[in-house]
Every structure is written in structure tokens, then in C-alpha cells.
mmCIF file of C-alpha atoms in Angstrom:
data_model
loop_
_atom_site.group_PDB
_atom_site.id
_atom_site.type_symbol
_atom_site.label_atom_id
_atom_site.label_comp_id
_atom_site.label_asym_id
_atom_site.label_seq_id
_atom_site.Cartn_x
_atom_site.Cartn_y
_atom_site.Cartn_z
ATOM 1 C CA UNK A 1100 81.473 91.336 86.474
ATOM 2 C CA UNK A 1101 79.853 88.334 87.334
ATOM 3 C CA UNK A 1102 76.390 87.331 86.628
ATOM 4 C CA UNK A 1103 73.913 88.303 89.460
ATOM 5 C CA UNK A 1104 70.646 86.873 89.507
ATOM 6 C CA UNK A 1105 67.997 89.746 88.862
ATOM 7 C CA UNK A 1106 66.661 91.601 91.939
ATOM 8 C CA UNK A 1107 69.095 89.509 94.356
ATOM 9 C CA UNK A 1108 70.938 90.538 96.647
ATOM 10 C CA UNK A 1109 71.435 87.544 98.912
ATOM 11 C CA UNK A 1110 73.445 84.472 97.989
ATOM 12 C CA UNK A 1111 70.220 82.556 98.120
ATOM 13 C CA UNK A 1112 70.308 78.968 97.094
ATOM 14 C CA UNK A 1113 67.816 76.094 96.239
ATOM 15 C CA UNK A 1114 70.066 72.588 96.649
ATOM 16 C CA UNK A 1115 69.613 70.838 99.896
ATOM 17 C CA UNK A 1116 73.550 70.966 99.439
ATOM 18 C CA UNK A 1117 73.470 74.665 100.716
ATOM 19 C CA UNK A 1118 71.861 73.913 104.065
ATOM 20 C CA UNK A 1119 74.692 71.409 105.197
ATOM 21 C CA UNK A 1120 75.668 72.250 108.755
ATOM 22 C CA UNK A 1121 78.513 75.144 108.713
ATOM 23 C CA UNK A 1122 78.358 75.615 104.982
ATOM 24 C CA UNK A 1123 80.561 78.563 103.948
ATOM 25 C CA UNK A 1124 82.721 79.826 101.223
ATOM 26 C CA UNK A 1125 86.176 80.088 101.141
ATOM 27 C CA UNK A 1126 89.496 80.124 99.115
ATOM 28 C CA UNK A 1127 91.499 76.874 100.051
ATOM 29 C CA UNK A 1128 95.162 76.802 100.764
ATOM 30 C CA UNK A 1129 96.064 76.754 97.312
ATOM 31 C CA UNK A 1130 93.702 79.636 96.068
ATOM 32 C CA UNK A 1131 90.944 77.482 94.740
ATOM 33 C CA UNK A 1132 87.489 78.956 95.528
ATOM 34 C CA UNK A 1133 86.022 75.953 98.437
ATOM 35 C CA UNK A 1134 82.648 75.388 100.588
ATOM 36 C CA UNK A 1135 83.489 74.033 103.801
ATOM 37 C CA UNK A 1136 80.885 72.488 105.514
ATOM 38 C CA UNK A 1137 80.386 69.741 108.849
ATOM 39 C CA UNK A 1138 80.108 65.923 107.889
ATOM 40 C CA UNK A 1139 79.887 64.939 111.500
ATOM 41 C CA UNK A 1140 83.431 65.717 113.233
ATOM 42 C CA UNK A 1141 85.218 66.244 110.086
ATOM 43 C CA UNK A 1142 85.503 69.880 108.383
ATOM 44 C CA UNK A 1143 85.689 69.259 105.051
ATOM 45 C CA UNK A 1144 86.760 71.722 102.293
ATOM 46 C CA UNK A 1145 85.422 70.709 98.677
ATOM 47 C CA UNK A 1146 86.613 72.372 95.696
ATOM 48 C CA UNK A 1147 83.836 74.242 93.880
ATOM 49 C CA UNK A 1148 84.417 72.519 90.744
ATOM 50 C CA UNK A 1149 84.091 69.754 91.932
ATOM 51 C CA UNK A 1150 80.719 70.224 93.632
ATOM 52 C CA UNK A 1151 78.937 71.694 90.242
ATOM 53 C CA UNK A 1152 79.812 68.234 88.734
ATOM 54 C CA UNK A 1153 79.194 65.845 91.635
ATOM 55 C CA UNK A 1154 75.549 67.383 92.445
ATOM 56 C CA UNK A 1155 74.700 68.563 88.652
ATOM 57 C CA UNK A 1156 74.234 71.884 89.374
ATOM 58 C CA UNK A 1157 75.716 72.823 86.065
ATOM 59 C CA UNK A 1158 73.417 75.086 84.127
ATOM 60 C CA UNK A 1159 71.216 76.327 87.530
ATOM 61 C CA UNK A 1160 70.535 79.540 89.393
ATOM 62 C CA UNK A 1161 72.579 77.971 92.147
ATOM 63 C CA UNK A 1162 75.646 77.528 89.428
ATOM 64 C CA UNK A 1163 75.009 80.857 88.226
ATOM 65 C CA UNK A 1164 75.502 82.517 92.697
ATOM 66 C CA UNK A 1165 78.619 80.251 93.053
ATOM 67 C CA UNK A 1166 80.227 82.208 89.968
ATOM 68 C CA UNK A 1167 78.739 85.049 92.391
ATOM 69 C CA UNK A 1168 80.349 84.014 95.096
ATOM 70 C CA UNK A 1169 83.973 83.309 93.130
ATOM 71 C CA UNK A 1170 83.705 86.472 92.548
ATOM 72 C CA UNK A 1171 82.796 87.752 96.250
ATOM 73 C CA UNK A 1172 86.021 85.911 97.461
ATOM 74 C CA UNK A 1173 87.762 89.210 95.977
ATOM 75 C CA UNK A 1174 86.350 91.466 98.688
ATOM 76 C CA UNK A 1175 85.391 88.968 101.760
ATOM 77 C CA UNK A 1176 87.629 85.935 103.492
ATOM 78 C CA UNK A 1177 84.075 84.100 104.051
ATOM 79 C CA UNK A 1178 80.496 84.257 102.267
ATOM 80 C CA UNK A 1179 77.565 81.742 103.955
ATOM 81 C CA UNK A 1180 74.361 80.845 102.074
ATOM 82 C CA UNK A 1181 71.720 83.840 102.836
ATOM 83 C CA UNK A 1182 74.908 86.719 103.369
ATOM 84 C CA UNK A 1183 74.557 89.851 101.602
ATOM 85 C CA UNK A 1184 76.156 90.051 98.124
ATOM 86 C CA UNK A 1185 79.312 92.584 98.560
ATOM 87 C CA UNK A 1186 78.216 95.546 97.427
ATOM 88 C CA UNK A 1187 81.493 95.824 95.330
ATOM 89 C CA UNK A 1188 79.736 93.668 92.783
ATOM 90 C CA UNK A 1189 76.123 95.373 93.470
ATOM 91 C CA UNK A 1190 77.463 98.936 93.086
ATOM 92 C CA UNK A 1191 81.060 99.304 93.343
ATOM 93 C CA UNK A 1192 81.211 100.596 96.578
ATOM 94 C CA UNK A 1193 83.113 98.488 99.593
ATOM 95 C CA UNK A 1194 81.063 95.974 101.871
ATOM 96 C CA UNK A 1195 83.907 96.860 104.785
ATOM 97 C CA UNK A 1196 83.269 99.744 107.254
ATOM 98 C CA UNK A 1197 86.140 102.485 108.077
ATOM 99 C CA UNK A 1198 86.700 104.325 110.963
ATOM 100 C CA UNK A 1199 85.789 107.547 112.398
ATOM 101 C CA UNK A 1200 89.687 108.759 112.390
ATOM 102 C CA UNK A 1201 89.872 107.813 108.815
ATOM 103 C CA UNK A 1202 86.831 109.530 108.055
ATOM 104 C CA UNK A 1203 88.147 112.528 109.677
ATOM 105 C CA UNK A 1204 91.880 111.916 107.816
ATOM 106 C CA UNK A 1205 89.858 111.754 104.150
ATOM 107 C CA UNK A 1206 88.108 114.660 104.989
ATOM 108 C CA UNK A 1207 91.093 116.760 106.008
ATOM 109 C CA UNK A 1208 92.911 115.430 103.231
ATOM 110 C CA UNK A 1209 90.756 116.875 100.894
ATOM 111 C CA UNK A 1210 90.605 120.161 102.373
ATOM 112 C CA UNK A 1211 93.876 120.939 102.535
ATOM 113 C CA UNK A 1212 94.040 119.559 98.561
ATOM 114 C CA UNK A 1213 91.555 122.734 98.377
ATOM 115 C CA UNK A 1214 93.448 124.888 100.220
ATOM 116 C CA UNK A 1215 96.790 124.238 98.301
ATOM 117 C CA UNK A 1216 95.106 125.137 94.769
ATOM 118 C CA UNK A 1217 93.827 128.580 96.434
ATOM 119 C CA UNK A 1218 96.915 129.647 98.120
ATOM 120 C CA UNK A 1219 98.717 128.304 94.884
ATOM 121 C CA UNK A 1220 100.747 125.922 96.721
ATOM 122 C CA UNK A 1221 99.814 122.686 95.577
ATOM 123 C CA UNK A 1222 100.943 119.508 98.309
ATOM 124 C CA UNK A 1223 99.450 116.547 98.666
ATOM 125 C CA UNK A 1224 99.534 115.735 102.404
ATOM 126 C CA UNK A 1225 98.898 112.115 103.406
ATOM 127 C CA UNK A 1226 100.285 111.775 106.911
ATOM 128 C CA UNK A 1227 97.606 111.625 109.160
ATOM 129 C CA UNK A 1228 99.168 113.693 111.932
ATOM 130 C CA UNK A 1229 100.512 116.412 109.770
ATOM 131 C CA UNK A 1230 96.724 116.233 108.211
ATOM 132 C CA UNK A 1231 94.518 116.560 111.562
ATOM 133 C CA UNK A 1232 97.474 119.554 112.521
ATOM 134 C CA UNK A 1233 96.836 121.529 109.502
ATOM 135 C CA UNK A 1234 93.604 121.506 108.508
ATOM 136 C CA UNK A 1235 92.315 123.022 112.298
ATOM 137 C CA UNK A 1236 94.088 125.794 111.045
ATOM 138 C CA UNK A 1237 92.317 129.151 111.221
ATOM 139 C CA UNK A 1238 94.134 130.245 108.179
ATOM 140 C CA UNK A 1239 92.805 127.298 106.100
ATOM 141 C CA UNK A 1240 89.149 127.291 107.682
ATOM 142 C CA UNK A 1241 88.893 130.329 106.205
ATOM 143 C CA UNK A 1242 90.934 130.246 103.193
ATOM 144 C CA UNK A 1243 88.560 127.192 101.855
ATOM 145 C CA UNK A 1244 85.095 128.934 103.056
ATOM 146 C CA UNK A 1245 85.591 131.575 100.752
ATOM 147 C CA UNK A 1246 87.581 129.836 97.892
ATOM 148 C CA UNK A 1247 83.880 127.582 96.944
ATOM 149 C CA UNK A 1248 82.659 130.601 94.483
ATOM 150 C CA UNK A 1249 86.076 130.401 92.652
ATOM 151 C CA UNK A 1250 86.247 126.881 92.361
ATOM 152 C CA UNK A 1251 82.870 126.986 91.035
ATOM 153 C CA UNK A 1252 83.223 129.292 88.588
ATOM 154 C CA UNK A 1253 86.523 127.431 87.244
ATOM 155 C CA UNK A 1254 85.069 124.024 87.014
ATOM 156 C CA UNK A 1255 81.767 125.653 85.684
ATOM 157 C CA UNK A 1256 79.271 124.737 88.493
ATOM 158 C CA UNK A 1257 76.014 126.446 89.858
ATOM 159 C CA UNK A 1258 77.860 126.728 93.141
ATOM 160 C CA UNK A 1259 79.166 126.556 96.803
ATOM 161 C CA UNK A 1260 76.568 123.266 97.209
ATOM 162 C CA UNK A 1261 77.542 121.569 93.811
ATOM 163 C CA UNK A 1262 81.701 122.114 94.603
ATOM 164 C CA UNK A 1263 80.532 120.998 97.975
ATOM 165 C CA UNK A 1264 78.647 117.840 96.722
ATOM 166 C CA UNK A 1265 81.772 116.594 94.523
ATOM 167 C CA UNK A 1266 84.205 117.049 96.874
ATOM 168 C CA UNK A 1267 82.020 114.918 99.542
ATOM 169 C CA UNK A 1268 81.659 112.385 97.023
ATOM 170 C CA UNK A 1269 85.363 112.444 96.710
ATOM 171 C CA UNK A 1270 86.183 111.675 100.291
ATOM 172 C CA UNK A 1271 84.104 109.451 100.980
ATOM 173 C CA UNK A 1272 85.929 107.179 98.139
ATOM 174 C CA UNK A 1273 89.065 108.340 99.809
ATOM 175 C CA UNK A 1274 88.274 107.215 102.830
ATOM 176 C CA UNK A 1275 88.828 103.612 102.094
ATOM 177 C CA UNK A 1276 92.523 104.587 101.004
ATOM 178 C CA UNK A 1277 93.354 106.028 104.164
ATOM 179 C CA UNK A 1278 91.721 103.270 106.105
ATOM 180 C CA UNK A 1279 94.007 100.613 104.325
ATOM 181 C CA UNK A 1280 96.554 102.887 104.543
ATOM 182 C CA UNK A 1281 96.225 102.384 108.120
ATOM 183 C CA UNK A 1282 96.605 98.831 107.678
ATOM 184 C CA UNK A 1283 99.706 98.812 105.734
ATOM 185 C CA UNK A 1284 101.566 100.799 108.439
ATOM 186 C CA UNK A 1285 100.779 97.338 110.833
ATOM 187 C CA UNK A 1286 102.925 95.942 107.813
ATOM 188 C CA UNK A 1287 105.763 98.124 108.175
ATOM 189 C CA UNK A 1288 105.712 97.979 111.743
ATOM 190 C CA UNK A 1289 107.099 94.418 111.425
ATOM 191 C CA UNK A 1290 110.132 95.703 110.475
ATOM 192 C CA UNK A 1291 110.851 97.416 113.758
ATOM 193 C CA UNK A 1292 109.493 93.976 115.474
ATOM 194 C CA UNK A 1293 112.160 91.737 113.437
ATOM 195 C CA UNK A 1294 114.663 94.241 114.615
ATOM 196 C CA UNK A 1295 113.935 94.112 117.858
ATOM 197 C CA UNK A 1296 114.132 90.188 117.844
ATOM 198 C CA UNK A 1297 117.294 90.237 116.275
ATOM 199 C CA UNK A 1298 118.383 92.344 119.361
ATOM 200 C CA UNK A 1299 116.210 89.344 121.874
ATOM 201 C CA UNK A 1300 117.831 86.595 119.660
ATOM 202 C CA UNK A 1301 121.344 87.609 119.030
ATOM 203 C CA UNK A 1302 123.109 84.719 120.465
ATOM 204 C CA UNK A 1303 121.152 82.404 118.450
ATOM 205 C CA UNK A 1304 122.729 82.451 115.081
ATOM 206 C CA UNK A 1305 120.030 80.015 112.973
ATOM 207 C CA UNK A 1306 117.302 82.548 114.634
ATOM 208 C CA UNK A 1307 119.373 86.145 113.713
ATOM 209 C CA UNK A 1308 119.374 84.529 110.392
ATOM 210 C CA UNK A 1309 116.077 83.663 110.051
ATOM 211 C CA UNK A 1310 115.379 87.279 110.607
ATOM 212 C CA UNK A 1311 117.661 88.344 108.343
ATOM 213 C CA UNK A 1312 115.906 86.777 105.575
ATOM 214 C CA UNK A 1313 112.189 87.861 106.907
ATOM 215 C CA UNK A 1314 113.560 91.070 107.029
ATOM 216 C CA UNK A 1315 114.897 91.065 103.149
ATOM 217 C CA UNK A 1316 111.734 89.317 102.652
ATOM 218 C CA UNK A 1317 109.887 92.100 104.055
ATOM 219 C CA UNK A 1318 110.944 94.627 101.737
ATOM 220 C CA UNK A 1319 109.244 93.446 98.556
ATOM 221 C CA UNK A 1320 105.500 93.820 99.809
ATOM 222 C CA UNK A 1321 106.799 96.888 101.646
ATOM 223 C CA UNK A 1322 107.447 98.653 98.057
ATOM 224 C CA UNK A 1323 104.683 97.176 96.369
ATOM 225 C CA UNK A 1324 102.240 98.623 98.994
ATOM 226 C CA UNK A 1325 104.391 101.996 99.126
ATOM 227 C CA UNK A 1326 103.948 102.297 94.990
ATOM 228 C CA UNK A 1327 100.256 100.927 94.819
ATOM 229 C CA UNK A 1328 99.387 103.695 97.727
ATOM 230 C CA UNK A 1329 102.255 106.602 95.622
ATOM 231 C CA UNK A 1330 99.705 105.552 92.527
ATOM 232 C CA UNK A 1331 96.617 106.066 94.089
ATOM 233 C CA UNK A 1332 98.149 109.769 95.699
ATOM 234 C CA UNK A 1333 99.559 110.733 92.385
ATOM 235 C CA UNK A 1334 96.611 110.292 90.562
ATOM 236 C CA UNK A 1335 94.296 112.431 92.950
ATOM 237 C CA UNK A 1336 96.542 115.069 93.537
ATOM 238 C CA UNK A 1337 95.648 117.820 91.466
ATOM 239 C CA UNK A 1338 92.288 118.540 92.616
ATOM 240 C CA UNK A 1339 90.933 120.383 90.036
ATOM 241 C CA UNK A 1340 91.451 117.654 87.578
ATOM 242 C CA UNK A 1341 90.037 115.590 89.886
ATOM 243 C CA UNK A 1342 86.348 117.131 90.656
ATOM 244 C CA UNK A 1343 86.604 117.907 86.723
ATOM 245 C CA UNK A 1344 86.998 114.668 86.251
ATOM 246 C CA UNK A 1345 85.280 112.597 89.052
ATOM 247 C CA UNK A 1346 83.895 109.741 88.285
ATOM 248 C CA UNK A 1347 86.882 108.612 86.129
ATOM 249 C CA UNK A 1348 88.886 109.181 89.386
ATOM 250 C CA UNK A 1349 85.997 107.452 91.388
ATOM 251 C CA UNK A 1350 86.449 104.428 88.972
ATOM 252 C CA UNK A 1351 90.471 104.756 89.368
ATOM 253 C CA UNK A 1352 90.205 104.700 93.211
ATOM 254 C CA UNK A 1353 87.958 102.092 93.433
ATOM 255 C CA UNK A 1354 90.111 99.657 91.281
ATOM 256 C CA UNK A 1355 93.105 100.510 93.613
ATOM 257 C CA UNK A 1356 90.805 100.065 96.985
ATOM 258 C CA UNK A 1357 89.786 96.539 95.493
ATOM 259 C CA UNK A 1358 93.485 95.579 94.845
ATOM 260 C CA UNK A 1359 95.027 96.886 98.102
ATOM 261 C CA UNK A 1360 92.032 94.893 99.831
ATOM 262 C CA UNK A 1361 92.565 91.887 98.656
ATOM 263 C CA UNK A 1362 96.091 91.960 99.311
ATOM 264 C CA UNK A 1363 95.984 92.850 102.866
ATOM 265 C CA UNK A 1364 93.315 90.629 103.383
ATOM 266 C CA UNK A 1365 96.208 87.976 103.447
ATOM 267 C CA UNK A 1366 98.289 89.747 105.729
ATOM 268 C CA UNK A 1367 94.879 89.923 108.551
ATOM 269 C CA UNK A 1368 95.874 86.733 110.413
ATOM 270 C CA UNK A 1369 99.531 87.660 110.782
ATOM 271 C CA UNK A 1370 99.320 91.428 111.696
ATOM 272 C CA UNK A 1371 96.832 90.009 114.315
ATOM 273 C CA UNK A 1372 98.997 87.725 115.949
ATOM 274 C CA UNK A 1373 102.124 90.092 115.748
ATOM 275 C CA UNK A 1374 100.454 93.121 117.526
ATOM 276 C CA UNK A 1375 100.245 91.726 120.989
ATOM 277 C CA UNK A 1376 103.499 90.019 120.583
ATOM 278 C CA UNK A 1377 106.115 90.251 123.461
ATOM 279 C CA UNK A 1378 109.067 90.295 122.826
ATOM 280 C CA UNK A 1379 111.368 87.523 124.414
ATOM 281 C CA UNK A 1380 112.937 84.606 123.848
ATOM 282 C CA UNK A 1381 109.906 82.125 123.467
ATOM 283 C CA UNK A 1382 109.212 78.590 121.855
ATOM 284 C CA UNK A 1383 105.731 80.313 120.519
ATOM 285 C CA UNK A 1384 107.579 83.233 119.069
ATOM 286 C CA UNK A 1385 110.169 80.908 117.542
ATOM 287 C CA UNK A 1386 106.916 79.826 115.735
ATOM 288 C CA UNK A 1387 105.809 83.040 114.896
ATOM 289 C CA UNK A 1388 108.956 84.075 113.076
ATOM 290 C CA UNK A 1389 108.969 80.674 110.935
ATOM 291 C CA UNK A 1390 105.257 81.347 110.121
ATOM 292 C CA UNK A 1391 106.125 84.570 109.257
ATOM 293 C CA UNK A 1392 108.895 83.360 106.617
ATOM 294 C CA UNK A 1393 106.805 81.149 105.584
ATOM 295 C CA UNK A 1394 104.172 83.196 104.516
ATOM 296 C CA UNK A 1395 106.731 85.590 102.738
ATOM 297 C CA UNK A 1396 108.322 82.884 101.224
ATOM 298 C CA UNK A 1397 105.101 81.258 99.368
ATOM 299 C CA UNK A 1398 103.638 84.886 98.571
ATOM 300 C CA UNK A 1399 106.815 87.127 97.613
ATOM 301 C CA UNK A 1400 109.759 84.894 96.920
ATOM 302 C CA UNK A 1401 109.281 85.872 93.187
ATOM 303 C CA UNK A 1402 106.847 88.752 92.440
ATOM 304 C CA UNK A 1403 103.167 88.265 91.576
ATOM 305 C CA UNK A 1404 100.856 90.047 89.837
ATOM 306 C CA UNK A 1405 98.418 92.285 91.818
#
């Protein structure tokens, strides 16, 4: 954890360097933490580094917020002076909102995690569909509503409100798994999309074998996601052990949430451009498909560490 200046919870800095027009913070092409910032009709992107040393801010409050905002970088694609510290390094919890559906998927989720202990039947259900179907179930309504005493008196608690409380605080750390969950399946939706091209481009033999090797490509961070999200599953899936043992899962989940994050982060720019792609022979989706390659190529040629 980074050092945080006491009481702060604003990237707040003192250097006149800070209020250069369109000062930001980002991670350069190469990975390197960068401000960007307007000298007349040039953007330039400084290292930094380089910046602590040119402007001797070695040693200051402002040196201490830039190994803040290193840090921040993590969770964020952009921090500006006077933004909001993510609360991942305030608290732990995410600085990135979720939807109501995946709200609603966590919730069910968890429920029916409940139901399969009571019934004895013990599933863990993660597809959203099969989630939202089962849980309305009259069967399982009432199946949970009167299974609160028993879980309370297994795990020891005062009660319905306390069993109640935990499993609450549960989902809404789960919630953030099935909302990058939803995420990754823009990932594997590519797959389909490269299919279908090699279908639109199947007289051109350099572009069916481009696609060929996006495809291959394609299946590395395909399995990494598909373990990291198994990992996360597995390790909730007894939920017993998990409300007996909840803030060690909270901590678990929360590590994964960060990870998965950060990694799809990358993919933000090119699930974007592929989802309102048509699909026909084009010069701009000739360009797509090479970007696309290329960005497998640099980040999965040879495996890297999450």
C-alpha cells in the first residue's frame, strides 16, 4: 500500500507543475507511469521519474501523491490533479460502479448458494440466465425464508438479521465479479467475430491467415480469464465456509476483482471498437484485425504474470 497523505483523499498538489493545462496521469505505451499535459499544440507525455528529478520534488508531499497516484494507475486508465483517490487504496473497495443486472445476478447468485446447502444439493450457478430463472422460483423463495434460523444456529449467530447482514456483505463484493464477468464475455465474443470474417474474407488468403493467428492468439487470454474467474467461483462456493469465514473471502475476492480489472482495463478500447463492427469487406476493418493482432501479439505472445 502506498503512502497516503493523512486525512486526504484528493490527489491534491502544491507545484505550479500540477496546474499545467490538461495535466493528467497516465501509463505510457511502454507501461511507465506518465503526466501528460499541453505545451501549446504539443501533448506531451513525461515520464514520472523524470519529473521528480527535473523539478526537485524528491522528498515532498507532492513526491509522496505521485507514489499515490503509481499506485492509482492499478484501478483507473486516468487520474487529474484534485480527482478522488480510488477508494481501492482508501478502503479496498472498487472506485467503478456496476450495474443494476449485475446487482440483481450477485444477489441471485447467492441465494441459490443458500438454497443448495438447505436442499443439500450444493451447485454453484454462475450463468446469469440460468441465475435470474431459478432464483424466482417459488420453491426457493421459500426454501431460503425459512432456512435463516438454521443457518444461524450452524454458523453460531444471534439470527435471521446477522445471516442476513453477512450474506449482503457477501454480494455486494460479488457483484464486481459478475460485472467483469460481463466484460469478459465481450472478449469471447471476438471469437465468433474472427469467424465470421474468415467467412467475409475467405478469398483473401494473407487476411484468412491473419485471422487464423488472432484466433490462436485469442485463446491464451481466453483461458487465463476462464481460470482467474473458475478461481474466484471455486473459492466461494461452499457457502458456509464462506460466511464462516468472510472477511478472509472478502480479502480473496477483492485481490481477484483488482487483477481481473486491471487486465480488462486493456482490452476497453478494443471491445469498444469491435462491438459496432460490421461485418464486410472494409479498408477500416482490415485495420481493425491488424490492431487486433497487434495488441495480442505485444500482450500474450509469451505469457505474463497477472
Amino acid at each position: 500500500m502506498p503512502p497516503i497523505p493523512a486525512g486526504s483523499t484528493l490527489f491534491e498538489f502544491s507545484h505550479a507543475l500540477f496546474s499545467a493545462p490538461e495535466a493528467r496521469f497516465v501509463l505510457g505505451s511502454d507501461g511507465r507511469p506518465c503526466m501528460g499535459m499541453k505545451l501549446g499544440t504539443l501533448d506531451a507525455l513525461v515520464p514520472l521519474s523524470s519529473l521528480v528529478k527535473e523539478f526537485n520534488i524528491e522528498g515532498t508531499a507532492d513526491a509522496t501523491l505521485l507514489q499515490t497516484v503509481i499506485a492509482g494507475l492499478k484501478y483507473v486508465k486516468v487520474i487529474r490533479p484534485g480527482d478522488s483517490i480510488p477508494r481501492e487504496l482508501l478502503d479496498g473497495t472498487a472506485s467503478w460502479r456496476v450495474d443494476d443486472e449485475h446487482i440483481e445476478i450477485a444477489e441471485g447468485r447467492v441465494i441459490l448458494q443458500l438454497n443448495g446447502w438447505l436442499n443439500g444439493q450444493e451447485r454453484l450457478v454462475v450463468d446469469p440466465i440460468e441465475i435470474l430463472q431459478l432464483v424466482e422460483d417459488p420453491a426457493v423463495v421459500a426454501r431460503v425464508k425459512a432456512g435463516y434460523a438454521k443457518v444461524a444456529e450452524r454458523l453460531g449467530l444471534s439470527g435471521e438479521k446477522e445471516v442476513r447482514a453477512r450474506l449482503d456483505k457477501l454480494t455486494r463484493e460479488l457483484v464486481y465479479i459478475e460485472a467483469l464477468r460481463s466484460s469478459f464475455a465481450s472478449i469471447q465474443q471476438l471469437q465468433g467475430k474472427v469467424a465470421s470474417f474468415r467467412r467475409v474474407y475467405r478469398k483473401d488468403k494473407t487476411l484468412d491467415e491473419e485471422l487464423i493467428r488472432v484466433n490462436n492468439l485469442l485463446l491464451k487470454p481466453i483461458d487465463l480469464f476462464n481460470k482467474a474467474f473458475a478461481d474466484v467461483d471455486g473459492n466461494c462456493a461452499e457457502i458456509l465456509a464462506v460466511l464462516r469465514n468472510l472477511e478472509a473471502t472478502i480479502t480473496f475476492i477483492r485481490e481477484s476483482r483488482d487483477a481481473l480489472h486491471a487486465r480488462l482495463m486493456s482490452w476497453d478500447d478494443i471491445i469498444k471498437r469491435w462491438q459496432s463492427i460490421s461485418l464486410e469487406i472494409s479498408v477500416a476493418n482490415e485495420g481493425m484485425i491488424k490492431d487486433l493482432y497487434r495488441f495480442l501479439a505485444q500482450n500474450y505472445l509469451t505469457t505474463k504474470s497477472w
